[in-house]
Coordinates of C-alpha atoms in Angstrom, one line a residue:
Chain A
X1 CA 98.2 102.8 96.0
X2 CA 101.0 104.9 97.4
X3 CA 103.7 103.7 94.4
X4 CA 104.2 104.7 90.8
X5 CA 105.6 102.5 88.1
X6 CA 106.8 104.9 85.3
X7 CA 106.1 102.5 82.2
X8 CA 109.2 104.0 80.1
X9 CA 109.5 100.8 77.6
X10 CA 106.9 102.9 75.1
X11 CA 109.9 104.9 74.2
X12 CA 110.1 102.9 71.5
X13 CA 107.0 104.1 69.8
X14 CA 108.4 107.5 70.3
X15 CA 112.2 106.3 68.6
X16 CA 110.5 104.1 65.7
X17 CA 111.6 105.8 62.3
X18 CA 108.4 107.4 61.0
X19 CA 109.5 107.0 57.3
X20 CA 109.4 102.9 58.1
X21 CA 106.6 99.9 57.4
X22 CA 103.9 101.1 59.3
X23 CA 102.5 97.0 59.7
X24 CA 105.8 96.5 60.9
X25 CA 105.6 98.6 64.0
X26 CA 102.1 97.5 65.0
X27 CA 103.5 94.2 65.3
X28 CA 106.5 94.9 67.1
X29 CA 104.5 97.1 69.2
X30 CA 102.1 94.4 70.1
X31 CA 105.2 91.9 70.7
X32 CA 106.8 94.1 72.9
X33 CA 103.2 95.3 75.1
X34 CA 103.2 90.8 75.3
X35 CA 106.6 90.6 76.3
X36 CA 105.4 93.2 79.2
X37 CA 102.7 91.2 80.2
X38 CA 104.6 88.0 80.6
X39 CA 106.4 89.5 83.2
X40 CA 104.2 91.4 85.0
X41 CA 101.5 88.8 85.0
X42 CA 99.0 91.5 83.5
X43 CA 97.2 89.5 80.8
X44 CA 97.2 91.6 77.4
X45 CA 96.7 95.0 79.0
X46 CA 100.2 96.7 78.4
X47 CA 99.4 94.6 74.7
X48 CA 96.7 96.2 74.1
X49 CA 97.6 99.6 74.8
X50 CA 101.0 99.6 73.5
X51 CA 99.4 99.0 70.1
X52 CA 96.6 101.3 70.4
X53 CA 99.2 104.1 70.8
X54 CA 101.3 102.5 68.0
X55 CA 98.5 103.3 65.9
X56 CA 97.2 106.7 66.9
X57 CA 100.8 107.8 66.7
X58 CA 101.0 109.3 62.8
X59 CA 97.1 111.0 63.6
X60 CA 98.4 112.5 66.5
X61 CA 101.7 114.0 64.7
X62 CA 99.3 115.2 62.4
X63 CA 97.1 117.1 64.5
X64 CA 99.7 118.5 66.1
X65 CA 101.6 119.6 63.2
X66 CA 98.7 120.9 62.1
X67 CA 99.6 119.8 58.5
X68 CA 97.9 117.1 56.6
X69 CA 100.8 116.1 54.6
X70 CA 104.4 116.0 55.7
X71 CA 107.1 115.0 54.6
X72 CA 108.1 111.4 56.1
X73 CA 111.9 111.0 55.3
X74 CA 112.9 114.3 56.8
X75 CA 110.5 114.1 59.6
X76 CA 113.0 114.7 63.6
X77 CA 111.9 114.6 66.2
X78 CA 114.1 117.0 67.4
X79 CA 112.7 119.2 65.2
X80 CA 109.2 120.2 66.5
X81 CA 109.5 122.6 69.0
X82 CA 109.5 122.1 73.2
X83 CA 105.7 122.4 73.6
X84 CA 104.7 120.3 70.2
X85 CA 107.1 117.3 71.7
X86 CA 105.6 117.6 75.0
X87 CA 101.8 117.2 73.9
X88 CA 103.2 114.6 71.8
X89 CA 104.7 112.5 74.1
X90 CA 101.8 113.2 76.9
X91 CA 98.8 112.6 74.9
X92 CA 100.0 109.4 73.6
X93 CA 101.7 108.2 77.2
X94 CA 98.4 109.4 78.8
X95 CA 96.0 107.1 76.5
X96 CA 98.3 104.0 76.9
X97 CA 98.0 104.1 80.8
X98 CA 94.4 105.3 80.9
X99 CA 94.4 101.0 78.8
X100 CA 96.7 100.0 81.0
X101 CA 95.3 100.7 84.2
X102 CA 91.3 100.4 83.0
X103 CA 92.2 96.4 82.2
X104 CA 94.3 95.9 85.4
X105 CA 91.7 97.3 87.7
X106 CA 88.9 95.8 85.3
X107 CA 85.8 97.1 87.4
X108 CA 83.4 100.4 86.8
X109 CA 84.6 101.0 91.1
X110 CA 87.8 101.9 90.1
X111 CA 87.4 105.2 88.0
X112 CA 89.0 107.6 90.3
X113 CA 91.6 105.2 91.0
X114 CA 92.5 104.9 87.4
X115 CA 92.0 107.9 86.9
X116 CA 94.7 109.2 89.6
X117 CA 97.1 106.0 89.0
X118 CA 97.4 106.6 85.1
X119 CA 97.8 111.0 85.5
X120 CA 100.5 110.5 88.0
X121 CA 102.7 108.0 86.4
X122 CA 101.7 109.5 83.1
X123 CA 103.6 112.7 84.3
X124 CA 106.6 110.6 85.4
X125 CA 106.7 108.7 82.0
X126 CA 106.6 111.6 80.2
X127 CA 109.2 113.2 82.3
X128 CA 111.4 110.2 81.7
X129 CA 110.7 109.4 78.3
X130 CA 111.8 113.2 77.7
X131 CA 115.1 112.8 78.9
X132 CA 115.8 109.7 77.3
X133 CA 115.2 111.9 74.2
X134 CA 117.1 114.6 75.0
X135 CA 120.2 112.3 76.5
X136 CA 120.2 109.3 73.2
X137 CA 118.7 111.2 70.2
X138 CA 121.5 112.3 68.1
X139 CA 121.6 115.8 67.0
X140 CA 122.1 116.2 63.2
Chain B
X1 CA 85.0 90.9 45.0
X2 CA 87.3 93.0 43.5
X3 CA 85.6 95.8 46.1
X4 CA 85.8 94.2 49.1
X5 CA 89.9 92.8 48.2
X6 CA 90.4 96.7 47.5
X7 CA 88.7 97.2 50.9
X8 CA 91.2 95.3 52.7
X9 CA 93.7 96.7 50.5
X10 CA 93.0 100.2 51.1
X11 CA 92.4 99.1 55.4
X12 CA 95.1 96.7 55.8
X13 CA 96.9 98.7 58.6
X14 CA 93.5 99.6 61.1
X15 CA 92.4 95.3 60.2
X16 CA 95.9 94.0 61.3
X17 CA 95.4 96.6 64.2
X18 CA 92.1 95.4 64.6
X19 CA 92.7 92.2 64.8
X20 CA 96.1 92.2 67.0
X21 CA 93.8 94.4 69.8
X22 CA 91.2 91.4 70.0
X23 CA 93.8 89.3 70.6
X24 CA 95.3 91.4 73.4
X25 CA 91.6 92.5 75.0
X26 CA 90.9 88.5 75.0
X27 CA 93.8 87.8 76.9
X28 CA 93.5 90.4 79.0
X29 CA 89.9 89.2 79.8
X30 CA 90.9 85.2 79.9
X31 CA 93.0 86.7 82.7
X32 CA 90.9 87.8 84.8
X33 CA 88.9 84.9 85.0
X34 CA 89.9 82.6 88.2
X35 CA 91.6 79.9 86.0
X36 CA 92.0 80.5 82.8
X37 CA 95.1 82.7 82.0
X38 CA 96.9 79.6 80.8
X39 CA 99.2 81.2 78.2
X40 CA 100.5 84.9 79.4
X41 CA 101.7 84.1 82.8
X42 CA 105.0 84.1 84.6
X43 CA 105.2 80.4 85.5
X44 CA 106.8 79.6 81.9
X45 CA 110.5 78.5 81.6
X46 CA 112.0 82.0 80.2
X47 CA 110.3 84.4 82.5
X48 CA 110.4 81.7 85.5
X49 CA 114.4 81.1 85.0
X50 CA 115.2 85.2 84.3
X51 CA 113.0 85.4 87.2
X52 CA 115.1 83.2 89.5
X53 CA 118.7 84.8 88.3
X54 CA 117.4 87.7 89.5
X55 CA 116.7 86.8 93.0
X56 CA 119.8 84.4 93.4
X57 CA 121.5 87.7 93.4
X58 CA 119.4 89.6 95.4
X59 CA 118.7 87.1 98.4
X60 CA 122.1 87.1 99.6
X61 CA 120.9 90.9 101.1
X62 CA 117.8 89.4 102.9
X63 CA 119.8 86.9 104.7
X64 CA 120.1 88.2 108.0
X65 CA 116.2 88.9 108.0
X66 CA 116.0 85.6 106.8
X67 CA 117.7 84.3 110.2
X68 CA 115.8 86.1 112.5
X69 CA 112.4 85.0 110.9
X70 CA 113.6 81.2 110.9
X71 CA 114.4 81.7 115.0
X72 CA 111.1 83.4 115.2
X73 CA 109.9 80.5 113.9
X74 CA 111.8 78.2 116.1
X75 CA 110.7 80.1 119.2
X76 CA 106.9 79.7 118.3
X77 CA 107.6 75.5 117.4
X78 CA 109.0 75.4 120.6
X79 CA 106.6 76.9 122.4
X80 CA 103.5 74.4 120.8
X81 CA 105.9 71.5 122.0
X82 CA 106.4 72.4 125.5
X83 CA 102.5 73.0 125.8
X84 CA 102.2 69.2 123.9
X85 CA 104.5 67.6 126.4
X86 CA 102.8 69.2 129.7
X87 CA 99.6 67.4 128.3
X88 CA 101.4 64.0 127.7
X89 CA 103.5 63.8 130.8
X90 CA 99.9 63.0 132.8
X91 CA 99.5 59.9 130.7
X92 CA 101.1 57.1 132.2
X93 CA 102.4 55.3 129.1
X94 CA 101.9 56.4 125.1
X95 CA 102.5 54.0 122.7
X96 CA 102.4 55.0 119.3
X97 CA 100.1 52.8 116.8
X98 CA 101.6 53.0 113.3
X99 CA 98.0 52.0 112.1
X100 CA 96.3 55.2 113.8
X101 CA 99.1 57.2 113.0
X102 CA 98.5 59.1 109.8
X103 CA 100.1 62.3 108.0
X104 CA 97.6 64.5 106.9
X105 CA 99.8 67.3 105.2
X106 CA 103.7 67.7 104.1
X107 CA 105.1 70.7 103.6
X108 CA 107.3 71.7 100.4
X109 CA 110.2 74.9 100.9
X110 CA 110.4 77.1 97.8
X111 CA 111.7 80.3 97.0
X112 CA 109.9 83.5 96.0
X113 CA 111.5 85.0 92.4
X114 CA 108.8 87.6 92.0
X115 CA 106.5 88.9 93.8
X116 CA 103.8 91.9 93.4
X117 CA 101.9 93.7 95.9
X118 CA 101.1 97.3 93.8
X119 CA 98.9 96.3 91.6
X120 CA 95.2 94.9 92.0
X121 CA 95.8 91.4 91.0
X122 CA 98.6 90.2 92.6
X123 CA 100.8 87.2 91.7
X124 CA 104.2 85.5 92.9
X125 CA 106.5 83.2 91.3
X126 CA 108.1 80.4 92.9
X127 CA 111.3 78.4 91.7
X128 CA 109.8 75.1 92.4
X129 CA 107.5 73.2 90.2
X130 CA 105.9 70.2 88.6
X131 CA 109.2 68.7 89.1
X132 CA 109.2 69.0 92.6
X133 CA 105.3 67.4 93.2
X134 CA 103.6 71.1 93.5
X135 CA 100.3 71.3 91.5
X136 CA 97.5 73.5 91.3
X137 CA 95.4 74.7 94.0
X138 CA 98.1 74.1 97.2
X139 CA 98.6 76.7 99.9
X140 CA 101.6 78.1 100.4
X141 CA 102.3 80.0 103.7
X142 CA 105.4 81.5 105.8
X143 CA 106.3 81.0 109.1
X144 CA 104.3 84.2 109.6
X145 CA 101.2 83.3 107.9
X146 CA 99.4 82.7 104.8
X147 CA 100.4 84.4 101.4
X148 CA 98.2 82.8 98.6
X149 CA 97.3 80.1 96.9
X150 CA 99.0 78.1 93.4
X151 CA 97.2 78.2 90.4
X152 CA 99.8 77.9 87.2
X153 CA 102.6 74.6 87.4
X154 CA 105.1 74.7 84.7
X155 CA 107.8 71.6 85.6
X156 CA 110.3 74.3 87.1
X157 CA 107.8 77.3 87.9
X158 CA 105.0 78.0 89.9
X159 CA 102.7 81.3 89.5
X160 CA 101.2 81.4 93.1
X161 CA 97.4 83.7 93.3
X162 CA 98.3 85.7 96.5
X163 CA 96.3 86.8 99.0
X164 CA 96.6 90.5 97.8
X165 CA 94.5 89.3 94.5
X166 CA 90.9 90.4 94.3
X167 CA 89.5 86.7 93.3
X168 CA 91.2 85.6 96.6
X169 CA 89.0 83.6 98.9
X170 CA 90.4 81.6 101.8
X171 CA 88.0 80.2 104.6
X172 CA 89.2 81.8 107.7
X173 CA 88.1 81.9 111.5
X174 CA 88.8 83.8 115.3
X175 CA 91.1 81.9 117.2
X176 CA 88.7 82.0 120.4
X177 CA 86.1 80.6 119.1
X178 CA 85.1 78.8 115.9
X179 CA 82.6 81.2 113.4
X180 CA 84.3 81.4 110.5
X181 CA 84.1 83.8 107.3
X182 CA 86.0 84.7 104.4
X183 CA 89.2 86.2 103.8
X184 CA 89.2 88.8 100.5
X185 CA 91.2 92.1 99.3
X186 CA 89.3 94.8 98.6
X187 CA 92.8 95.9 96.5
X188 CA 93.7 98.9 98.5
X189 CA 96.3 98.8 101.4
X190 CA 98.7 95.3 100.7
X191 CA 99.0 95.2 104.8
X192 CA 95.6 94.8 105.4
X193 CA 92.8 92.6 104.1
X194 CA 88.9 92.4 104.3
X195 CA 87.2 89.6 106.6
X196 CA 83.8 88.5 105.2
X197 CA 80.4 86.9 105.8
X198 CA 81.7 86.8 109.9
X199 CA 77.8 85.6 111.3
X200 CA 76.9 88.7 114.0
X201 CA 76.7 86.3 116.8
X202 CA 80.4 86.0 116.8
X203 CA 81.6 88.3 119.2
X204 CA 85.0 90.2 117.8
X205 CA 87.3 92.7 120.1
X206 CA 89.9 95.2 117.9
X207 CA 93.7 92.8 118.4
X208 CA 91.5 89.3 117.8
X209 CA 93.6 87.0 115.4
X210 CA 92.7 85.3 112.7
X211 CA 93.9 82.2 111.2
X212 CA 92.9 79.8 108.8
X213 CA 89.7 77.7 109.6
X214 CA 90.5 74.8 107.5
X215 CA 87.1 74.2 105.7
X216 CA 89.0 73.5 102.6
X217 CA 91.3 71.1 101.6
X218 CA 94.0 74.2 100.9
X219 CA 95.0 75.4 104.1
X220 CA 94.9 73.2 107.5
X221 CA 93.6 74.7 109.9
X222 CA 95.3 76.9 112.4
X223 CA 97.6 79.0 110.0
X224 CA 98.2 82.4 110.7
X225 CA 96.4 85.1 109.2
X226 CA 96.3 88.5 111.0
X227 CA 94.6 90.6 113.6
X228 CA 91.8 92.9 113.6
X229 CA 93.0 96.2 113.1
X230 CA 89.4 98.0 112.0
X231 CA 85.5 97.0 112.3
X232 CA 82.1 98.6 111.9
X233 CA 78.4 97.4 112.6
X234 CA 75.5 98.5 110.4
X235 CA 72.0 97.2 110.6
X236 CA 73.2 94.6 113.0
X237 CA 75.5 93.0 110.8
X238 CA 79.6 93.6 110.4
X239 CA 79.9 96.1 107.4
X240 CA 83.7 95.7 107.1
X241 CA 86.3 93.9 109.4
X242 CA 89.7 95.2 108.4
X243 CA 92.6 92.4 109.1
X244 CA 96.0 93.4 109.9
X245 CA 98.3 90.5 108.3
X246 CA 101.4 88.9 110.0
X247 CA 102.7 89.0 107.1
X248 CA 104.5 91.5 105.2
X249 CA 104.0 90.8 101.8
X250 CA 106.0 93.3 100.1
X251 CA 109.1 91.2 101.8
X252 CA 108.7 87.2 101.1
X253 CA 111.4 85.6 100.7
X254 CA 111.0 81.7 101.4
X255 CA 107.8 80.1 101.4
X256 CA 106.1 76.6 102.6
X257 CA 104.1 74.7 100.0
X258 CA 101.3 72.5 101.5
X259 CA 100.4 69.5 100.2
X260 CA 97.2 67.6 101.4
X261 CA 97.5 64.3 101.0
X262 CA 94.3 63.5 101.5
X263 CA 92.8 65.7 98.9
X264 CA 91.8 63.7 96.7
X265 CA 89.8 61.2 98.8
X266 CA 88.1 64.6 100.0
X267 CA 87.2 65.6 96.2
X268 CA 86.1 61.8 95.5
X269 CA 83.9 62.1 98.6
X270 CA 82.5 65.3 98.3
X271 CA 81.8 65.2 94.4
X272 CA 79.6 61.7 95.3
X273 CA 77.1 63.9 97.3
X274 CA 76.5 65.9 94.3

C-alpha cells in the first residue's frame, strides 16, 4: 500500500522481567494489544496478536537457547549474543504482524499482500525495537 | 474432580490465554461485520477527546489549504447561482409559496480528528456527535466530494465508515446521463475507487464524472464523486471502472454532515411495501 507502520509498542513483551507472574503479562499484554485497537479502529487484531506473542515468548527463548531449563532470575537480555537477540526479536515481531495484518485484511485474496505488508514492517520493527534496546537497557 | 481442578491447575496460563484470544478474535470478527463493532471503536469519549487535542494543534498548519478550498468552494456556489438566475430572469414574476417550499436536507460542519487511508478498512473520527443531532447512517461530504458514511454516535464523537472501507457502498451515477451503479474500494490505491454494476448500455468516455445518484436517503443527489481515470470491457460487460476521486482523502480537514430530514417518512414508506 506504498506505507509502513512500524508497530514498535511490542517492546514491551521484549522489556517484561522474565523472572515475573507469567498470568500477569498475558493480561497486560492483552490490555495493551486493546488499548491499540481503540485507536486504530482495528477490532481485536493488535489484541490478539500481542497476546499470542506474549505467550510464545518463554518457548521461543527456549528454543533459542537451546536449553530446557534456565535460570529465570539471572536471565539479560543483554546477555545472549547479537544473532540469538535478533532471531528473538524477529520471530516473535514477525508472527504478531503476520495476526495483525491476516485479521485487518480478513479475506483468503490478500495473501501476498499480507504477506509483503507484515515482512516489511516486520524488518522495520525489528530494526527499531533493536535500538530501543540497545539505547534504554541498562548495562549491568 | 480432583483431576480435572489439577487440569486447570497444571494449564491455568495457556486457559487464561485461551480464553483472552477468543475474546480478542470475536472482536476482531464483530468488527468486521457492517454494524456491529459497538464496543472497540474510536467514537468513545477518551479516544474521541485525545483524538481532538491532537488535531486542535495540528489544524492551525492546514489553514491556508483550508482557505483556498473554502474559495474553491465559493467559486463553484457561485457559479450554480448565476446559472439559477439566468433561468429565473425569463419568468415575469416568482412568488415564493411557503407551503410548496420545503427543505429536504441541512447540512452539519464538523471537524476531522482522525482519519485513515493505509489500511483496508478505513475509518474517521469527527468532533461532533449526538449532542450536536448527528446519528447513524448520515453522509458526510467536503466541498470536494463525498468521504464516507457515519456509523458509530457517541454524544461528543462520531466514527465515520469512509469511502476507502471495503463494506462501502454508495449508489452513484454519470453526470450526462442517468444509469447508475455502485461505488466500492477494492482496498488498494486510497485515490482511486471501483465503479460497480454500471448497465453496458451506458456509454462512458475516460475524464466522465461521477457524482452521487441519490437513490438513497444518505447522499442527495448530485454530490461529487470523481472521474474515470481507468475502464475495461470483457464479454460485453464493464469488468472494472477505476474512479479518480476529487477528493484527497489522506488530507480532510473539515467535513459536511447531511441530514435528511425526510428520512424517516422514506423508511416508514418503504418498509410498508415489504
Amino acid at each position: 500500500m506504498g506505507y509502513i507502520n512500524p508497530l514498535v509498542y511490542i517492546l514491551f513483551i521484549f522489556l517484561y522481567p522474565i523472572n515475573k507472574e507469567k498470568g500477569l503479562l498475558l493480561i497486560i499484554s492483552f490490555l495493551l494489544g486493546l488499548s491499540i485497537d481503540f485507536f486504530s479502529n482495528s477490532g481485536g487484531s493488535n489484541a490478539a496478536a500481542t497476546l499470542l506473542i506474549a505467550y510464545l515468548r518463554l518457548p521461543i527463548l527456549h528454543i533459542i537457547q537451546n536449553k530446557t531449563e534456565f535460570d529465570y532470575l539471572l536471565f539479560d537480555i543483554k546477555k545472549l549474543n547479537f544473532l540469538q537477540i535478533l532471531v528473538y526479536i524477529f520471530s516473535l515481531t514477525i508472527i504478531h504482524h503476520i495476526i495483525v495484518f491476516t485479521l485487518e485484511y480478513y479475506k483468503l485474496q490478500g495473501v501476498t499482500q499480507i504477506a509483503l505488508s507484515s515482512f516489511l514492517t516486520s524488518l522495520l520493527t525489528t530494526l527499531l525495537i533493536g535500538f530501543s534496546i540497545a539505547l534504554f537497557v541498562k548495562n549491568k | 474432580m480432583q483431576q480435572i481442578i489439577s487440569f486447570l491447575i497444571k494449564n491455568k496460563y495457556f486457559l487464561l490465554f485461551l480464553f483472552l484470544e477468543i475474546i480478542a478474535i470475536s472482536l476482531t470478527i464483530q468488527s468486521h461485520s457492517y454494524h456491529k463493532s459497538k464496543f472497540v471503536n474510536s467514537a468513545n469519549l477518551i479516544t474521541g477527546s485525545i483524538y481532538s487535542n491532537f488535531n486542535s494543534v495540528g489544524n492551525y498548519f492546514h489553514l491556508k489549504e483550508y482557505n483556498a478550498q473554502l474559495a474553491e468552494e465559493n467559486v463553484r456556489l457561485k457559479n450554480i447561482i448565476a446559472k439559477n438566475n439566468n433561468q429565473e430572469s425569463s419568468k415575469p414574476f416568482t412568488k415564493l409559496d411557503s407551503l410548496i417550499y420545503q427543505q429536504k436536507y441541512t447540512f452539519i460542519s464538523a471537524k476531522v480528528s482522525r482519519n485513515d487511508y493505509t489500511k483496508s478498512n478505513n475509518f474517521l473520527t469527527l468532533d461532533r456527535g449526538r449532542n450536536d443531532s448527528i446519528q447513524e447512517e448520515l453522509g458526510v461530504i467536503t466541498s470536494r466530494g463525498i468521504v464516507g458514511v457515519t456509523t458509530n454516535v457517541s454524544s461528543k464523537y462520531t466514527r465515520v465508515m469512509s469511502v476507502l472501507n471495503e463494506n462501502s457502498r454508495i449508489n452513484a451515477r454519470l453526470i450526462n446521463n442517468t444509469h447508475f451503479g455502485t461505488i466500492t474500494w477494492d482496498g488498494k490505491d486510497y485515490n482511486t475507487l471501483q465503479f460497480e454494476d454500471l448497465p453496458r448500455q451506458a456509454n462512458i468516455k475516460l475524464g466522465d464524472t461521477i457524482i452521487t445518484g441519490g437513490k438513497s436517503t444518505i447522499f442527495p443527489e448530485g454530490i461529487l464523486i470523481g472521474t474515470i481515470n481507468k475502464f475495461e470491457i470483457e464479454d460485453n460487460k464493464y469488468k472494472i471502472i477505476n474512479v479518480y476521486l476529487f477528493n484527497d482523502m489522506s488530507a480532510i480537514g473539515h467535513v459536511n454532515v447531511i441530514i435528511n430530514l425526510d428520512k424517516q417518512e422514506i423508511r416508514a414508506l418503504e418498509n410498508n411495501n415489504e
